[in-house]
Amino acid sequence: SLEAGGQLMSPKSPLKVFGEAKKKINDIFTDIEKYITDAKSFVSSIVNLEYELTSTDDEEFIDELCNRVCGIQEMLNRDRMKVAFFGRTSNGKSTVINAMLKRRILPTGMGHTTNCFLQVEGGTSDEGTMYEPIPDSNEEQVRSIESINQLASALSEVKLNESSLLRIVWPQDKCNLLRDDVVLVDSPGIDVSPDLDKWITKHCLDADVFVLVANAESTLMQTEKNFFHKVSNMLSKPNIFILQNRWDASARGTPSEETIKLVKQQHLDRAKAFLVNELGVVSKAEAEKRIFFVSAEEALIARVHQEAGTPTPTSALSEGHQGRLFEFATFERRFEECISQSAVQTKFAQHAVNGKDMVVKLHKLIGIVRESAVSCYESKQQQRIDAASQLDYVEKQLELLTSDVRAKIDEVVLDIEKKVASAFTDEIRR
Ligand code: GTP
Ligand code: MG
């Protein structure tokens, strides 16, 4: 079902999967960090003992693991889901992003509007911030932005090279997408730059999803296709969505339902052929779930009103807008499922492998320390047993000896007694 602003009502966004996975893997690394610091203090406590159970090499190795865990934890904190929007000038890329953010954050307009890459991401401050790269340096100019109007005027002053990236950190509490760790990247029209390879390597290699914003009033252009050919050459099976935008135009001039159906089928066939046959990024069945007929402008109008709590004047929307709003919401839902799944896979799978590797290595090291402790204990034990049995032997010898001596003494005593007795008898006889 549909809410007033044309969004699907749902108890839980698929984007939460990413947040939950991130929290889980973060907790696991907190545990791993604890094991490592425990192991470190244990090894340090025994490294100087005389038994040579462990060495300073082991200590250094554990330090290395510590650094690795910290590195991964830092990366985890930075990991976000990234979606990049491409398409020809004026197809409505910036409008699509605004509709998804439910407010007019990015400037839109007729003609060539967006003239460099714009990245919108969430921040915890309740003010916006704009980070503008200073050409020919690694520095950025940082500007605090209080309102959307102020952002618009700040952006209109920006004069940057079209492949530079300007970051806008926007209060995440105001937008669900930003709160759920989605980063949105707007681009200049792909027809205005010959430097597409550079764009891809600079801004797209880590994108989880690409959205091609096409114009349903015309048809997919070769420049748009070429760009995505390059993308899919550099990335294996990129996730691509195609938005046939400006679909509200199909209602203009009140064409017959039959005509609209035919035009839609033509767009659908071409877009499918592009994704399935030309790029080979999805199967025929999946392709259906990647192509949407929308009006970003209508979706934006409906959402801005929804956010303000004012009813959308029907005059602002064209005939058949319900269906297009629904389609936009369906796109968002599919997009959310796709991006969270892909980001969990590409970002966290590698961390999981690394984490496991560290635990295995640490386990092995502690195992070796334990083994040498056991064998040290056993050899001490053996020494003790040996000493004890030697003692036993000596005792027995001593016993034998003393019993010999006692027997001899007994003999002597007996002999003396006898002698004394016979001497005594002789004396009496005399
Ligand atoms: P550049 O930044 O110049 O590359 O263009 P863009 O692709 O970002 O297009 P933008 O969002 O600025 O939209 C261009 C114009 O088309 C604006 O005037 C929008 O209001 C209008 N527009 C965008 N989407 C739609 C739509 O779905 N229907 C209609 N009728 N107009 C739209
Ligand atoms: Mg734009």
XYZ file of C-alpha atoms and ligand atoms in Angstrom:
463
model
C 0.000 0.000 0.000
C 0.987 3.590 -0.550
C 1.433 6.437 1.931
C 0.425 10.005 1.066
C 3.862 10.884 -0.327
C 3.927 7.860 -2.582
C 6.095 5.618 -0.457
C 5.557 1.989 0.320
C 4.478 1.414 3.891
C 6.714 -1.149 5.455
C 7.754 -2.073 8.957
C 11.437 -2.291 8.183
C 13.647 -0.969 5.401
C 15.998 -3.484 3.769
C 18.727 -0.913 4.398
C 18.612 -1.901 8.070
C 20.231 -5.200 7.051
C 23.421 -3.274 6.353
C 23.290 -1.451 9.694
C 22.635 -4.680 11.558
C 25.417 -6.529 9.758
C 27.754 -3.627 10.454
C 26.899 -3.685 14.147
C 27.375 -7.443 14.324
C 30.727 -7.456 12.597
C 31.814 -4.481 14.719
C 30.948 -6.452 17.881
C 32.916 -9.425 16.573
C 35.955 -7.241 15.996
C 35.596 -5.761 19.486
C 35.797 -9.355 20.788
C 38.764 -10.151 18.552
C 40.488 -7.007 19.803
C 39.953 -8.184 23.378
C 41.398 -11.651 22.638
C 44.417 -10.042 21.076
C 45.069 -7.639 23.969
C 44.615 -10.516 26.450
C 47.066 -12.623 24.466
C 49.456 -9.687 24.341
C 49.527 -9.178 28.110
C 49.832 -12.931 28.672
C 52.754 -13.278 26.259
C 54.445 -10.186 27.749
C 54.108 -11.685 31.213
C 55.958 -14.875 30.276
C 58.416 -13.678 27.659
C 61.110 -12.943 30.240
C 60.825 -16.184 32.171
C 63.821 -18.559 32.057
C 61.856 -21.338 30.320
C 61.803 -19.726 26.815
C 58.124 -20.423 26.220
C 57.755 -17.492 23.827
C 59.884 -14.793 22.218
C 59.875 -11.106 21.401
C 59.018 -12.161 17.810
C 55.708 -13.451 19.139
C 55.169 -10.156 20.920
C 55.817 -8.244 17.701
C 53.488 -10.525 15.775
C 50.684 -9.828 18.242
C 51.352 -6.093 17.938
C 50.917 -6.479 14.182
C 47.556 -8.191 14.720
C 46.558 -5.293 16.983
C 47.292 -2.810 14.217
C 45.400 -4.894 11.690
C 42.315 -5.017 13.908
C 42.427 -1.255 14.427
C 42.719 -0.739 10.668
C 39.683 -2.914 10.015
C 37.685 -1.207 12.756
C 38.446 2.157 11.183
C 37.383 0.887 7.764
C 34.198 -0.525 9.279
C 33.321 2.861 10.685
C 33.778 4.413 7.277
C 31.956 1.675 5.338
C 28.781 2.958 3.754
C 26.541 2.011 0.874
C 27.235 4.058 -2.208
C 24.963 4.752 -5.144
C 25.997 6.792 -8.162
C 23.610 8.405 -10.660
C 24.433 8.891 -14.309
C 22.647 9.978 -17.435
C 22.527 12.709 -19.999
C 22.185 16.354 -19.009
C 18.700 17.322 -17.828
C 17.380 13.758 -17.657
C 16.602 14.423 -13.989
C 19.504 12.862 -12.020
C 19.521 15.576 -9.362
C 15.717 15.490 -9.167
C 15.768 11.712 -8.574
C 18.242 12.173 -5.706
C 16.143 14.960 -4.204
C 13.010 12.811 -4.429
C 14.816 10.004 -2.613
C 15.967 12.469 0.050
C 12.466 14.019 0.124
C 13.776 17.570 -0.145
C 15.309 19.879 -2.728
C 18.885 19.531 -1.541
C 20.618 19.518 -4.919
C 20.126 22.240 -7.492
C 18.074 21.186 -10.508
C 17.093 23.065 -13.590
C 16.932 23.340 -17.295
C 20.124 23.131 -19.286
C 23.423 21.950 -17.800
C 23.037 22.345 -14.029
C 25.303 19.965 -12.139
C 28.870 20.779 -13.150
C 30.925 18.525 -10.900
C 30.407 15.405 -8.819
C 28.280 16.031 -5.742
C 28.290 13.534 -2.931
C 25.579 13.708 -0.285
C 26.190 11.825 2.950
C 24.784 11.848 6.487
C 26.425 13.533 9.452
C 25.555 13.640 13.144
C 25.699 17.421 13.494
C 22.380 19.255 13.118
C 23.964 21.610 10.613
C 25.063 20.803 7.092
C 28.667 21.134 5.956
C 30.087 21.524 2.477
C 33.607 20.300 1.652
C 34.860 21.881 -1.515
C 38.200 20.656 -2.855
C 40.688 23.446 -3.505
C 42.090 22.900 -7.012
C 45.711 21.705 -7.279
C 45.983 20.923 -3.572
C 44.873 18.253 -1.159
C 42.998 20.753 0.945
C 39.305 21.405 1.164
C 37.372 24.525 1.855
C 34.871 23.768 4.604
C 31.636 25.716 4.800
C 28.895 25.366 7.315
C 25.428 25.297 5.772
C 22.345 26.153 7.773
C 19.584 25.821 5.206
C 18.819 24.369 1.827
C 18.663 27.890 0.371
C 22.120 28.625 1.715
C 23.374 25.375 0.185
C 21.897 26.302 -3.179
C 23.620 29.676 -3.200
C 26.911 28.160 -1.981
C 26.735 25.556 -4.763
C 26.012 28.185 -7.394
C 29.309 29.890 -6.518
C 31.322 26.710 -6.943
C 33.589 26.636 -9.960
C 35.175 23.227 -10.122
C 36.551 20.920 -12.728
C 33.802 18.493 -13.799
C 35.608 15.446 -12.445
C 36.146 16.954 -8.973
C 34.002 15.810 -6.115
C 32.307 18.147 -3.685
C 30.976 16.578 -0.499
C 27.832 17.683 1.258
C 27.386 16.314 4.758
C 23.754 16.728 5.672
C 22.098 16.157 9.087
C 21.221 12.461 8.969
C 18.262 12.794 11.323
C 16.400 14.567 8.560
C 16.661 11.760 5.985
C 16.168 8.031 6.420
C 18.526 7.172 3.574
C 21.366 9.164 5.099
C 20.691 7.789 8.559
C 20.957 4.280 7.167
C 24.457 4.941 5.780
C 23.634 5.546 2.125
C 25.922 7.908 0.226
C 24.486 9.382 -2.975
C 26.689 10.645 -5.776
C 25.307 12.985 -8.424
C 27.249 13.533 -11.631
C 27.363 16.013 -14.479
C 25.674 14.799 -17.672
C 27.724 12.048 -19.358
C 27.345 13.895 -22.644
C 29.397 16.865 -21.379
C 32.665 15.080 -20.590
C 35.127 13.147 -22.730
C 36.860 11.964 -19.547
C 34.531 9.133 -18.556
C 37.296 6.630 -17.723
C 38.721 9.077 -15.213
C 35.274 9.525 -13.655
C 34.872 5.830 -13.211
C 38.262 5.243 -11.633
C 37.984 8.336 -9.440
C 34.430 8.059 -8.180
C 32.814 4.782 -9.136
C 35.016 1.811 -8.364
C 33.528 1.481 -4.893
C 29.894 2.172 -5.856
C 27.494 -0.591 -4.869
C 24.744 0.471 -7.232
C 24.581 2.562 -10.409
C 21.394 4.274 -11.493
C 21.048 5.271 -15.121
C 18.546 8.098 -15.263
C 17.204 7.935 -18.803
C 14.717 10.163 -20.512
C 11.497 8.362 -21.427
C 10.718 11.166 -23.838
C 13.573 10.039 -26.057
C 15.442 6.742 -26.062
C 18.629 5.259 -24.540
C 21.504 7.090 -26.198
C 24.827 5.664 -27.316
C 26.741 7.975 -24.935
C 24.773 6.527 -22.021
C 25.330 2.987 -23.233
C 29.053 3.553 -23.799
C 29.495 4.820 -20.277
C 27.939 1.703 -18.796
C 29.964 -0.514 -21.115
C 33.060 1.060 -19.580
C 31.678 0.592 -16.075
C 30.957 -3.070 -16.632
C 34.399 -3.581 -18.154
C 36.043 -2.221 -15.030
C 33.753 -3.841 -12.477
C 32.498 -7.369 -12.707
C 28.693 -7.387 -12.885
C 27.873 -3.929 -11.556
C 24.360 -3.485 -10.156
C 22.583 -1.222 -12.601
C 19.069 0.221 -12.399
C 17.470 2.073 -15.273
C 14.959 4.795 -14.501
C 12.866 5.825 -17.471
C 12.312 9.261 -16.031
C 9.880 11.999 -17.115
C 7.273 9.328 -17.645
C 4.665 11.971 -16.718
C 5.254 13.249 -20.228
C 3.463 10.137 -21.463
C 0.236 11.612 -20.073
C 0.676 14.877 -21.930
C -1.646 15.541 -24.852
C -3.921 12.750 -23.545
C -2.696 9.917 -25.756
C -4.668 6.684 -25.925
C -3.824 3.933 -23.455
C -2.788 1.805 -26.395
C -0.167 4.357 -27.513
C 1.278 4.644 -23.995
C 1.481 0.865 -23.744
C 3.334 0.615 -27.038
C 5.875 3.309 -26.106
C 6.433 1.673 -22.732
C 6.982 -1.732 -24.309
C 9.507 -0.264 -26.719
C 11.495 1.353 -23.884
C 11.285 -1.829 -21.842
C 12.523 -4.026 -24.687
C 15.469 -1.754 -25.409
C 16.457 -1.327 -21.779
C 16.218 -5.079 -21.206
C 18.264 -5.849 -24.297
C 20.886 -3.415 -23.030
C 21.160 -4.959 -19.545
C 20.792 -8.593 -20.575
C 22.343 -8.941 -24.030
C 24.765 -6.033 -24.323
C 26.117 -5.736 -20.780
C 25.246 -9.227 -19.555
C 24.857 -7.946 -15.999
C 21.476 -9.546 -15.207
C 19.296 -12.389 -16.393
C 16.146 -11.733 -18.397
C 13.953 -12.400 -15.370
C 15.976 -10.095 -13.117
C 16.016 -7.310 -15.695
C 12.285 -6.709 -15.133
C 13.126 -5.689 -11.574
C 15.740 -3.200 -12.704
C 13.735 -0.996 -15.063
C 11.181 1.551 -13.814
C 8.917 4.139 -15.418
C 8.843 7.115 -13.091
C 8.460 10.815 -12.713
C 11.088 12.097 -10.312
C 9.554 15.542 -10.435
C 6.140 14.279 -9.294
C 7.705 12.059 -6.628
C 9.674 15.044 -5.332
C 6.624 17.324 -5.233
C 4.576 14.680 -3.395
C 7.330 14.043 -0.859
C 8.122 17.673 -0.146
C 4.433 18.128 0.676
C 4.389 14.964 2.726
C 7.359 16.176 4.771
C 5.748 19.587 5.299
C 2.474 17.906 6.228
C 0.576 19.798 3.537
C -1.668 18.101 0.956
C -0.216 17.834 -2.566
C -2.316 19.959 -4.929
C -3.476 17.565 -7.665
C -2.848 20.318 -10.229
C 0.878 19.824 -9.580
C 0.702 16.231 -10.796
C -0.358 14.789 -14.133
C -2.979 12.220 -15.022
C -1.985 8.761 -13.837
C 0.455 10.019 -11.161
C -0.623 7.353 -8.637
C 0.868 4.620 -10.782
C 4.121 6.547 -11.287
C 4.446 7.349 -7.584
C 3.925 3.679 -6.841
C 6.556 2.740 -9.406
C 9.031 5.194 -7.844
C 8.412 3.646 -4.433
C 8.864 0.153 -5.901
C 12.151 1.280 -7.424
C 13.314 2.541 -4.022
C 12.414 -0.727 -2.342
C 14.277 -2.826 -4.951
C 17.172 -0.415 -4.833
C 17.349 -0.714 -1.041
C 17.317 -4.501 -1.186
C 19.984 -4.558 -3.855
C 22.343 -2.014 -2.325
C 22.280 -3.422 1.198
C 22.803 -6.962 -0.019
C 25.618 -5.983 -2.346
C 27.320 -3.740 0.221
C 27.190 -6.403 2.935
C 28.766 -8.842 0.501
C 31.481 -6.645 -0.962
C 32.390 -4.730 2.179
C 31.948 -7.141 5.061
C 32.823 -10.479 3.438
C 36.482 -9.413 3.175
C 36.539 -8.159 6.775
C 35.104 -11.499 7.896
C 37.839 -13.389 6.032
C 40.497 -11.137 7.605
C 39.026 -11.504 11.074
C 38.983 -15.272 10.772
C 42.560 -15.296 9.539
C 43.710 -13.278 12.556
C 41.882 -15.497 15.027
C 43.380 -18.614 13.415
C 46.909 -17.159 13.565
C 46.514 -16.050 17.166
C 45.125 -19.442 18.101
C 48.114 -21.133 16.490
C 50.592 -18.934 18.303
C 48.956 -19.475 21.692
C 48.829 -23.207 20.890
C 52.577 -23.269 20.338
C 53.200 -21.366 23.596
C 50.941 -23.832 25.395
C 52.739 -26.821 23.883
C 56.125 -25.561 24.939
C 54.762 -24.863 28.422
C 53.407 -28.422 28.602
C 56.638 -29.992 27.430
C 58.613 -27.785 29.826
C 56.350 -28.930 32.654
C 56.697 -32.551 31.591
C 60.466 -32.449 31.440
C 60.593 -30.863 34.907
C 58.244 -33.583 36.086
C 60.494 -36.258 34.567
C 63.513 -34.735 36.228
C 61.669 -34.892 39.508
C 60.705 -38.540 38.951
C 64.284 -39.398 38.020
C 65.589 -37.676 41.125
C 63.026 -39.458 43.243
C 63.914 -42.890 41.936
C 67.607 -42.205 42.450
C 66.835 -41.273 45.985
C 64.896 -44.474 46.329
C 67.851 -46.497 45.101
C 70.214 -44.809 47.457
C 67.844 -45.436 50.300
C 67.575 -49.089 49.411
C 71.340 -49.406 49.118
C 71.648 -47.795 52.434
C 69.120 -50.205 53.845
C 70.950 -53.183 52.372
C 74.179 -51.886 53.634
C 72.937 -51.244 57.121
C 71.264 -54.654 57.290
C 74.567 -56.257 56.208
C 76.448 -54.314 58.785
C 73.892 -55.152 61.443
C 74.166 -58.858 60.599
C 77.939 -58.634 60.808
C 77.769 -56.832 64.113
C 75.294 -59.425 65.340
C 77.740 -62.114 64.283
C 80.630 -60.381 65.998
C 78.578 -59.827 69.120
C 77.553 -63.475 69.072
C 81.134 -64.537 68.545
C 82.334 -62.316 71.362
C 79.584 -63.633 73.593
C 80.595 -67.168 72.778
C 84.237 -66.380 73.435
C 83.420 -64.682 76.676
C 81.256 -67.620 77.717
C 83.951 -70.221 76.975
C 86.605 -68.152 78.739
C 84.360 -67.972 81.692
C 83.862 -71.801 81.796
C 87.638 -72.319 81.540
C 88.142 -70.027 84.503
C 85.676 -72.001 86.588
C 87.247 -75.315 85.764
C 90.596 -74.080 86.823
P 22.288 18.134 -15.133
O 22.673 18.338 -13.734
O 22.293 19.394 -15.907
O 23.116 17.069 -15.808
O 20.750 17.632 -15.180
P 19.998 16.581 -14.249
O 20.043 15.264 -14.904
O 20.489 16.644 -12.872
O 18.510 17.091 -14.330
P 17.696 17.908 -13.258
O 17.356 17.044 -12.124
O 18.370 19.195 -13.014
O 16.363 18.131 -14.088
C 16.343 18.916 -15.250
C 14.962 19.541 -15.398
O 13.997 18.530 -15.641
C 14.490 20.273 -14.169
O 13.852 21.424 -14.556
C 13.531 19.302 -13.515
O 12.548 19.981 -12.799
C 12.945 18.594 -14.701
N 12.556 17.218 -14.393
C 13.263 16.290 -13.712
N 12.583 15.131 -13.615
C 11.418 15.333 -14.247
C 10.274 14.498 -14.493
O 10.201 13.337 -14.102
N 9.260 15.075 -15.178
C 9.290 16.352 -15.637
N 8.256 16.787 -16.284
N 10.342 17.147 -15.409
C 11.398 16.666 -14.738
Mg 21.984 17.673 -12.053
